[in-house]
Amino acid sequence: VFLGSAEVPSADEAVEVEYLLPSTVEAWWQTDTVQIETAIGEPVFFDPAVEAAYYAARMDVADQVGETRTEILTDVSNQFDPTGWSTDPKELADQLRQAAENSPGNLPIEVEILEIAYQLLEPQLLAPPELRAAILEAIDSLDLEQSRITGGRVTAAITYQRPAFGTVTLTLTFDPAGHLIKRQAITTTGLADGSIPPGTTYELVEQTPPVIVNAPGSRPGQ
């Protein structure tokens, strides 16, 4: 689930449309080629007037609501290379901090480190167990809220101020093997203009660990 935002025309003045758009994505990766199958769900709104403006502008058509699309992308080059990162927890912690300090995001250093860890643990990168373990140990050294939940899973969370979103809590959840299985961002204060209420999850990614299959389009067990 991700936050959608757009400005649509109306009879009097433009309307700012804020909504949540859910989707289910299956992706088959092989080196620099990916086949992506995306099913778009029904959007969620915070105001009936905004919902009416969305459908009046036929934004549901642009968003492909209710549809499933398949894309094939080649020469994908913007992926992290896991082999360039140390599997020694202390060395990796230094690498993560250096990369975070060079990030243009202007967010708290702990948040920048979590964002980099999130990218390193993208399923298609097949981060080896040693790197997953080192990432967990590096995260463990940060000033985060950590907890162990059912099934041996662990969470790491941080609450901070994010421009436009107010007070935000970002939580990453890992399975016992160190795979990142959930990312959740909640604005606890809501947006200053009131378009998104307090306590809204404006970003939610739930993902399964990667598996090897025989061909694009095939699924585990087929």
PDB file of C-alpha atoms in Angstrom:
ATOM      1  CA  VAL A   1       0.000   0.000   0.000  1.00  0.00           C
ATOM      2  CA  PHE A   2       1.385   3.367  -1.007  1.00  0.00           C
ATOM      3  CA  LEU A   3       0.131   6.936  -0.763  1.00  0.00           C
ATOM      4  CA  GLY A   4      -1.161   8.484  -3.964  1.00  0.00           C
ATOM      5  CA  SER A   5      -1.385  12.235  -4.459  1.00  0.00           C
ATOM      6  CA  ALA A   6      -2.584  14.367  -7.336  1.00  0.00           C
ATOM      7  CA  GLU A   7      -4.233  17.665  -8.137  1.00  0.00           C
ATOM      8  CA  VAL A   8      -7.400  17.366 -10.230  1.00  0.00           C
ATOM      9  CA  PRO A   9      -9.476  20.169 -11.781  1.00  0.00           C
ATOM     10  CA  SER A  10     -13.021  20.965 -10.607  1.00  0.00           C
ATOM     11  CA  ALA A  11     -15.701  23.526 -11.397  1.00  0.00           C
ATOM     12  CA  ASP A  12     -14.364  26.015  -8.834  1.00  0.00           C
ATOM     13  CA  GLU A  13     -10.729  25.227  -8.132  1.00  0.00           C
ATOM     14  CA  ALA A  14      -8.309  22.346  -8.256  1.00  0.00           C
ATOM     15  CA  VAL A  15      -8.772  19.631  -5.631  1.00  0.00           C
ATOM     16  CA  GLU A  16      -5.814  17.989  -3.924  1.00  0.00           C
ATOM     17  CA  VAL A  17      -6.485  14.250  -3.890  1.00  0.00           C
ATOM     18  CA  GLU A  18      -4.763  12.058  -1.290  1.00  0.00           C
ATOM     19  CA  TYR A  19      -5.499   8.329  -1.150  1.00  0.00           C
ATOM     20  CA  LEU A  20      -3.997   4.914  -0.438  1.00  0.00           C
ATOM     21  CA  LEU A  21      -3.564   2.521  -3.357  1.00  0.00           C
ATOM     22  CA  PRO A  22      -3.067  -1.191  -2.595  1.00  0.00           C
ATOM     23  CA  SER A  23      -1.505  -3.629  -5.028  1.00  0.00           C
ATOM     24  CA  THR A  24      -0.215  -7.184  -5.184  1.00  0.00           C
ATOM     25  CA  VAL A  25       3.047  -7.676  -7.046  1.00  0.00           C
ATOM     26  CA  GLU A  26       4.810 -10.816  -8.224  1.00  0.00           C
ATOM     27  CA  ALA A  27       8.233 -10.387  -9.791  1.00  0.00           C
ATOM     28  CA  TRP A  28      10.536 -12.860 -11.530  1.00  0.00           C
ATOM     29  CA  TRP A  29      14.157 -11.728 -11.697  1.00  0.00           C
ATOM     30  CA  GLN A  30      17.029 -13.093 -13.727  1.00  0.00           C
ATOM     31  CA  THR A  31      20.225 -11.007 -13.719  1.00  0.00           C
ATOM     32  CA  ASP A  32      19.132  -7.595 -15.106  1.00  0.00           C
ATOM     33  CA  THR A  33      15.727  -8.671 -16.467  1.00  0.00           C
ATOM     34  CA  VAL A  34      12.459  -8.692 -14.535  1.00  0.00           C
ATOM     35  CA  GLN A  35       8.899  -9.731 -15.314  1.00  0.00           C
ATOM     36  CA  ILE A  36       6.432  -7.933 -13.032  1.00  0.00           C
ATOM     37  CA  GLU A  37       2.767  -8.831 -12.604  1.00  0.00           C
ATOM     38  CA  THR A  38       0.812  -6.164 -10.729  1.00  0.00           C
ATOM     39  CA  ALA A  39      -2.821  -6.346  -9.598  1.00  0.00           C
ATOM     40  CA  ILE A  40      -4.252  -2.981  -8.489  1.00  0.00           C
ATOM     41  CA  GLY A  41      -6.827  -2.976  -5.685  1.00  0.00           C
ATOM     42  CA  GLU A  42      -9.527  -0.480  -4.707  1.00  0.00           C
ATOM     43  CA  PRO A  43      -8.195   2.852  -3.399  1.00  0.00           C
ATOM     44  CA  VAL A  44      -8.896   3.996   0.147  1.00  0.00           C
ATOM     45  CA  PHE A  45      -9.945   7.602   0.787  1.00  0.00           C
ATOM     46  CA  PHE A  46     -10.077   9.884   3.819  1.00  0.00           C
ATOM     47  CA  ASP A  47     -12.833  12.225   2.616  1.00  0.00           C
ATOM     48  CA  PRO A  48     -15.984  11.569   0.503  1.00  0.00           C
ATOM     49  CA  ALA A  49     -15.444  14.774  -1.486  1.00  0.00           C
ATOM     50  CA  VAL A  50     -11.923  13.701  -2.371  1.00  0.00           C
ATOM     51  CA  GLU A  51     -13.214  10.272  -3.401  1.00  0.00           C
ATOM     52  CA  ALA A  52     -15.810  11.892  -5.673  1.00  0.00           C
ATOM     53  CA  ALA A  53     -13.168  14.130  -7.258  1.00  0.00           C
ATOM     54  CA  TYR A  54     -10.936  11.097  -7.863  1.00  0.00           C
ATOM     55  CA  TYR A  55     -13.585   9.178  -9.781  1.00  0.00           C
ATOM     56  CA  ALA A  56     -14.903  12.270 -11.570  1.00  0.00           C
ATOM     57  CA  ALA A  57     -11.421  12.831 -12.962  1.00  0.00           C
ATOM     58  CA  ARG A  58     -11.265   9.138 -13.963  1.00  0.00           C
ATOM     59  CA  MET A  59      -8.100   8.688 -11.973  1.00  0.00           C
ATOM     60  CA  ASP A  60      -9.157   5.085 -11.364  1.00  0.00           C
ATOM     61  CA  VAL A  61      -8.599   4.480 -15.090  1.00  0.00           C
ATOM     62  CA  ALA A  62      -5.148   6.049 -14.923  1.00  0.00           C
ATOM     63  CA  ASP A  63      -4.312   3.961 -11.839  1.00  0.00           C
ATOM     64  CA  GLN A  64      -5.662   0.802 -13.562  1.00  0.00           C
ATOM     65  CA  VAL A  65      -7.843  -0.008 -10.550  1.00  0.00           C
ATOM     66  CA  GLY A  66      -9.167  -3.566 -10.700  1.00  0.00           C
ATOM     67  CA  GLU A  67      -6.765  -4.532 -13.465  1.00  0.00           C
ATOM     68  CA  THR A  68      -3.701  -6.768 -13.630  1.00  0.00           C
ATOM     69  CA  ARG A  69      -0.798  -5.763 -15.841  1.00  0.00           C
ATOM     70  CA  THR A  70       2.376  -7.586 -16.837  1.00  0.00           C
ATOM     71  CA  GLU A  71       5.593  -5.752 -17.673  1.00  0.00           C
ATOM     72  CA  ILE A  72       8.988  -7.020 -18.783  1.00  0.00           C
ATOM     73  CA  LEU A  73      11.937  -4.726 -18.087  1.00  0.00           C
ATOM     74  CA  THR A  74      15.472  -5.302 -19.341  1.00  0.00           C
ATOM     75  CA  ASP A  75      18.857  -3.794 -18.559  1.00  0.00           C
ATOM     76  CA  VAL A  76      17.787  -2.924 -15.012  1.00  0.00           C
ATOM     77  CA  SER A  77      20.853  -1.203 -13.598  1.00  0.00           C
ATOM     78  CA  ASN A  78      19.756   0.621 -10.438  1.00  0.00           C
ATOM     79  CA  GLN A  79      20.115  -2.365  -8.114  1.00  0.00           C
ATOM     80  CA  PHE A  80      22.389  -2.590  -5.082  1.00  0.00           C
ATOM     81  CA  ASP A  81      25.288  -5.058  -5.333  1.00  0.00           C
ATOM     82  CA  PRO A  82      25.338  -7.134  -2.112  1.00  0.00           C
ATOM     83  CA  THR A  83      28.878  -8.339  -2.826  1.00  0.00           C
ATOM     84  CA  GLY A  84      30.196  -4.823  -2.229  1.00  0.00           C
ATOM     85  CA  TRP A  85      29.192  -4.878   1.441  1.00  0.00           C
ATOM     86  CA  SER A  86      31.106  -6.471   4.304  1.00  0.00           C
ATOM     87  CA  THR A  87      29.699  -9.408   6.245  1.00  0.00           C
ATOM     88  CA  ASP A  88      31.654  -8.323   9.319  1.00  0.00           C
ATOM     89  CA  PRO A  89      29.078  -6.519  11.505  1.00  0.00           C
ATOM     90  CA  LYS A  90      31.428  -3.729  12.634  1.00  0.00           C
ATOM     91  CA  GLU A  91      32.769  -3.067   9.147  1.00  0.00           C
ATOM     92  CA  LEU A  92      29.256  -3.189   7.722  1.00  0.00           C
ATOM     93  CA  ALA A  93      28.028  -0.740  10.375  1.00  0.00           C
ATOM     94  CA  ASP A  94      30.757   1.681   9.259  1.00  0.00           C
ATOM     95  CA  GLN A  95      29.808   1.188   5.593  1.00  0.00           C
ATOM     96  CA  LEU A  96      26.133   1.792   6.326  1.00  0.00           C
ATOM     97  CA  ARG A  97      26.872   4.920   8.344  1.00  0.00           C
ATOM     98  CA  GLN A  98      29.159   6.307   5.631  1.00  0.00           C
ATOM     99  CA  ALA A  99      26.537   5.676   2.956  1.00  0.00           C
ATOM    100  CA  ALA A 100      23.847   7.224   5.168  1.00  0.00           C
ATOM    101  CA  GLU A 101      25.932  10.335   5.767  1.00  0.00           C
ATOM    102  CA  ASN A 102      26.323  10.741   1.993  1.00  0.00           C
ATOM    103  CA  SER A 103      22.587  10.351   1.383  1.00  0.00           C
ATOM    104  CA  PRO A 104      20.762  13.464   0.116  1.00  0.00           C
ATOM    105  CA  GLY A 105      17.604  12.521   2.046  1.00  0.00           C
ATOM    106  CA  ASN A 106      18.331  14.804   5.033  1.00  0.00           C
ATOM    107  CA  LEU A 107      16.678  12.378   7.459  1.00  0.00           C
ATOM    108  CA  PRO A 108      17.994  11.168  10.843  1.00  0.00           C
ATOM    109  CA  ILE A 109      21.057   8.969  10.394  1.00  0.00           C
ATOM    110  CA  GLU A 110      19.276   5.925  11.844  1.00  0.00           C
ATOM    111  CA  VAL A 111      16.458   6.306   9.308  1.00  0.00           C
ATOM    112  CA  GLU A 112      18.921   6.604   6.428  1.00  0.00           C
ATOM    113  CA  ILE A 113      20.675   3.423   7.612  1.00  0.00           C
ATOM    114  CA  LEU A 114      17.359   1.557   7.759  1.00  0.00           C
ATOM    115  CA  GLU A 115      16.540   2.750   4.245  1.00  0.00           C
ATOM    116  CA  ILE A 116      19.855   1.391   2.936  1.00  0.00           C
ATOM    117  CA  ALA A 117      19.342  -1.899   4.774  1.00  0.00           C
ATOM    118  CA  TYR A 118      15.887  -2.107   3.198  1.00  0.00           C
ATOM    119  CA  GLN A 119      17.405  -1.802  -0.263  1.00  0.00           C
ATOM    120  CA  LEU A 120      20.123  -4.368   0.470  1.00  0.00           C
ATOM    121  CA  LEU A 121      17.444  -6.843   1.564  1.00  0.00           C
ATOM    122  CA  GLU A 122      15.283  -6.515  -1.545  1.00  0.00           C
ATOM    123  CA  PRO A 123      14.298 -10.140  -2.333  1.00  0.00           C
ATOM    124  CA  GLN A 124      15.679 -10.107  -5.878  1.00  0.00           C
ATOM    125  CA  LEU A 125      19.200  -9.364  -4.613  1.00  0.00           C
ATOM    126  CA  LEU A 126      19.389 -12.730  -2.823  1.00  0.00           C
ATOM    127  CA  ALA A 127      21.453 -11.332   0.053  1.00  0.00           C
ATOM    128  CA  PRO A 128      23.411 -14.293   1.502  1.00  0.00           C
ATOM    129  CA  PRO A 129      22.818 -15.442   5.102  1.00  0.00           C
ATOM    130  CA  GLU A 130      26.116 -13.916   6.279  1.00  0.00           C
ATOM    131  CA  LEU A 131      25.120 -10.482   4.992  1.00  0.00           C
ATOM    132  CA  ARG A 132      21.605 -10.741   6.427  1.00  0.00           C
ATOM    133  CA  ALA A 133      23.096 -11.634   9.801  1.00  0.00           C
ATOM    134  CA  ALA A 134      25.566  -8.737   9.653  1.00  0.00           C
ATOM    135  CA  ILE A 135      22.764  -6.303   8.738  1.00  0.00           C
ATOM    136  CA  LEU A 136      20.740  -7.435  11.751  1.00  0.00           C
ATOM    137  CA  GLU A 137      23.730  -6.963  14.047  1.00  0.00           C
ATOM    138  CA  ALA A 138      24.445  -3.535  12.577  1.00  0.00           C
ATOM    139  CA  ILE A 139      20.826  -2.508  13.097  1.00  0.00           C
ATOM    140  CA  ASP A 140      20.958  -3.891  16.634  1.00  0.00           C
ATOM    141  CA  SER A 141      23.703  -1.358  17.439  1.00  0.00           C
ATOM    142  CA  LEU A 142      21.430   1.587  16.585  1.00  0.00           C
ATOM    143  CA  ASP A 143      19.187   3.459  19.009  1.00  0.00           C
ATOM    144  CA  LEU A 144      15.941   1.814  17.903  1.00  0.00           C
ATOM    145  CA  GLU A 145      12.868   0.301  19.509  1.00  0.00           C
ATOM    146  CA  GLN A 146      13.351  -3.443  19.109  1.00  0.00           C
ATOM    147  CA  SER A 147      11.097  -6.350  19.994  1.00  0.00           C
ATOM    148  CA  ARG A 148      10.683 -10.058  19.382  1.00  0.00           C
ATOM    149  CA  ILE A 149       7.261 -11.175  18.160  1.00  0.00           C
ATOM    150  CA  THR A 150       5.573 -14.483  17.350  1.00  0.00           C
ATOM    151  CA  GLY A 151       7.326 -17.065  15.221  1.00  0.00           C
ATOM    152  CA  GLY A 152      10.822 -15.833  16.006  1.00  0.00           C
ATOM    153  CA  ARG A 153      10.333 -12.613  14.065  1.00  0.00           C
ATOM    154  CA  VAL A 154      11.937  -9.372  15.239  1.00  0.00           C
ATOM    155  CA  THR A 155      11.106  -5.716  14.633  1.00  0.00           C
ATOM    156  CA  ALA A 156      13.169  -2.550  14.607  1.00  0.00           C
ATOM    157  CA  ALA A 157      11.349   0.788  14.762  1.00  0.00           C
ATOM    158  CA  ILE A 158      12.160   4.475  14.968  1.00  0.00           C
ATOM    159  CA  THR A 159       9.933   7.515  15.474  1.00  0.00           C
ATOM    160  CA  TYR A 160      11.083  10.784  13.932  1.00  0.00           C
ATOM    161  CA  GLN A 161       9.929  13.990  12.237  1.00  0.00           C
ATOM    162  CA  ARG A 162       9.491  13.743   8.466  1.00  0.00           C
ATOM    163  CA  PRO A 163       8.797  16.804   6.318  1.00  0.00           C
ATOM    164  CA  ALA A 164       5.121  16.939   5.222  1.00  0.00           C
ATOM    165  CA  PHE A 165       4.242  13.794   7.192  1.00  0.00           C
ATOM    166  CA  GLY A 166       4.719  15.067  10.748  1.00  0.00           C
ATOM    167  CA  THR A 167       5.674  12.485  13.367  1.00  0.00           C
ATOM    168  CA  VAL A 168       6.365   9.168  11.647  1.00  0.00           C
ATOM    169  CA  THR A 169       7.100   5.685  12.980  1.00  0.00           C
ATOM    170  CA  LEU A 170       9.013   3.432  10.590  1.00  0.00           C
ATOM    171  CA  THR A 171       9.073  -0.282  11.446  1.00  0.00           C
ATOM    172  CA  LEU A 172      10.985  -3.094   9.743  1.00  0.00           C
ATOM    173  CA  THR A 173      10.121  -6.737  10.486  1.00  0.00           C
ATOM    174  CA  PHE A 174      12.506  -9.645   9.901  1.00  0.00           C
ATOM    175  CA  ASP A 175      11.868 -13.383   9.872  1.00  0.00           C
ATOM    176  CA  PRO A 176      14.131 -15.822  11.783  1.00  0.00           C
ATOM    177  CA  ALA A 177      16.379 -16.211   8.713  1.00  0.00           C
ATOM    178  CA  GLY A 178      16.989 -12.464   8.502  1.00  0.00           C
ATOM    179  CA  HIS A 179      14.729 -11.837   5.508  1.00  0.00           C
ATOM    180  CA  LEU A 180      12.948  -8.486   5.549  1.00  0.00           C
ATOM    181  CA  ILE A 181       9.266  -9.411   5.390  1.00  0.00           C
ATOM    182  CA  LYS A 182       7.495  -6.171   6.299  1.00  0.00           C
ATOM    183  CA  ARG A 183       8.014  -2.425   6.154  1.00  0.00           C
ATOM    184  CA  GLN A 184       5.442  -0.080   7.666  1.00  0.00           C
ATOM    185  CA  ALA A 185       5.366   3.721   7.925  1.00  0.00           C
ATOM    186  CA  ILE A 186       2.713   5.407  10.069  1.00  0.00           C
ATOM    187  CA  THR A 187       2.100   9.119  10.492  1.00  0.00           C
ATOM    188  CA  THR A 188       1.081   9.372  14.141  1.00  0.00           C
ATOM    189  CA  THR A 189       0.156  13.057  13.844  1.00  0.00           C
ATOM    190  CA  GLY A 190      -1.359  13.079  10.362  1.00  0.00           C
ATOM    191  CA  LEU A 191      -0.596  15.685   7.729  1.00  0.00           C
ATOM    192  CA  ALA A 192      -0.649  19.323   8.792  1.00  0.00           C
ATOM    193  CA  ASP A 193      -3.362  20.182   6.258  1.00  0.00           C
ATOM    194  CA  GLY A 194      -5.635  17.445   7.643  1.00  0.00           C
ATOM    195  CA  SER A 195      -5.764  15.488   4.374  1.00  0.00           C
ATOM    196  CA  ILE A 196      -4.468  12.360   6.128  1.00  0.00           C
ATOM    197  CA  PRO A 197      -5.654  11.689   9.692  1.00  0.00           C
ATOM    198  CA  PRO A 198      -3.415  10.719  12.632  1.00  0.00           C
ATOM    199  CA  GLY A 199      -2.543   7.044  12.929  1.00  0.00           C
ATOM    200  CA  THR A 200      -2.625   6.388   9.173  1.00  0.00           C
ATOM    201  CA  THR A 201      -0.350   3.737   7.668  1.00  0.00           C
ATOM    202  CA  TYR A 202       0.689   5.525   4.473  1.00  0.00           C
ATOM    203  CA  GLU A 203       3.197   2.908   3.368  1.00  0.00           C
ATOM    204  CA  LEU A 204       2.986  -0.850   3.885  1.00  0.00           C
ATOM    205  CA  VAL A 205       5.103  -3.461   2.122  1.00  0.00           C
ATOM    206  CA  GLU A 206       4.715  -7.138   2.994  1.00  0.00           C
ATOM    207  CA  GLN A 207       6.943  -9.517   1.072  1.00  0.00           C
ATOM    208  CA  THR A 208       7.906 -13.172   1.041  1.00  0.00           C
ATOM    209  CA  PRO A 209      11.491 -14.449   1.023  1.00  0.00           C
ATOM    210  CA  PRO A 210      12.825 -15.150  -2.494  1.00  0.00           C
ATOM    211  CA  VAL A 211      12.582 -18.602  -4.043  1.00  0.00           C
ATOM    212  CA  ILE A 212      14.164 -20.103  -7.165  1.00  0.00           C
ATOM    213  CA  VAL A 213      11.758 -21.247  -9.912  1.00  0.00           C
ATOM    214  CA  ASN A 214      12.260 -22.770 -13.349  1.00  0.00           C
ATOM    215  CA  ALA A 215      10.978 -19.957 -15.552  1.00  0.00           C
ATOM    216  CA  PRO A 216       9.372 -16.494 -15.506  1.00  0.00           C
ATOM    217  CA  GLY A 217       5.709 -16.781 -14.619  1.00  0.00           C
ATOM    218  CA  SER A 218       6.083 -20.076 -12.746  1.00  0.00           C
ATOM    219  CA  ARG A 219       5.415 -20.176  -9.017  1.00  0.00           C
ATOM    220  CA  PRO A 220       6.774 -22.338  -6.189  1.00  0.00           C
ATOM    221  CA  GLY A 221       5.332 -25.822  -6.361  1.00  0.00           C
ATOM    222  CA  GLN A 222       4.439 -25.611 -10.037  1.00  0.00           C
TER     223      GLN A 222
END
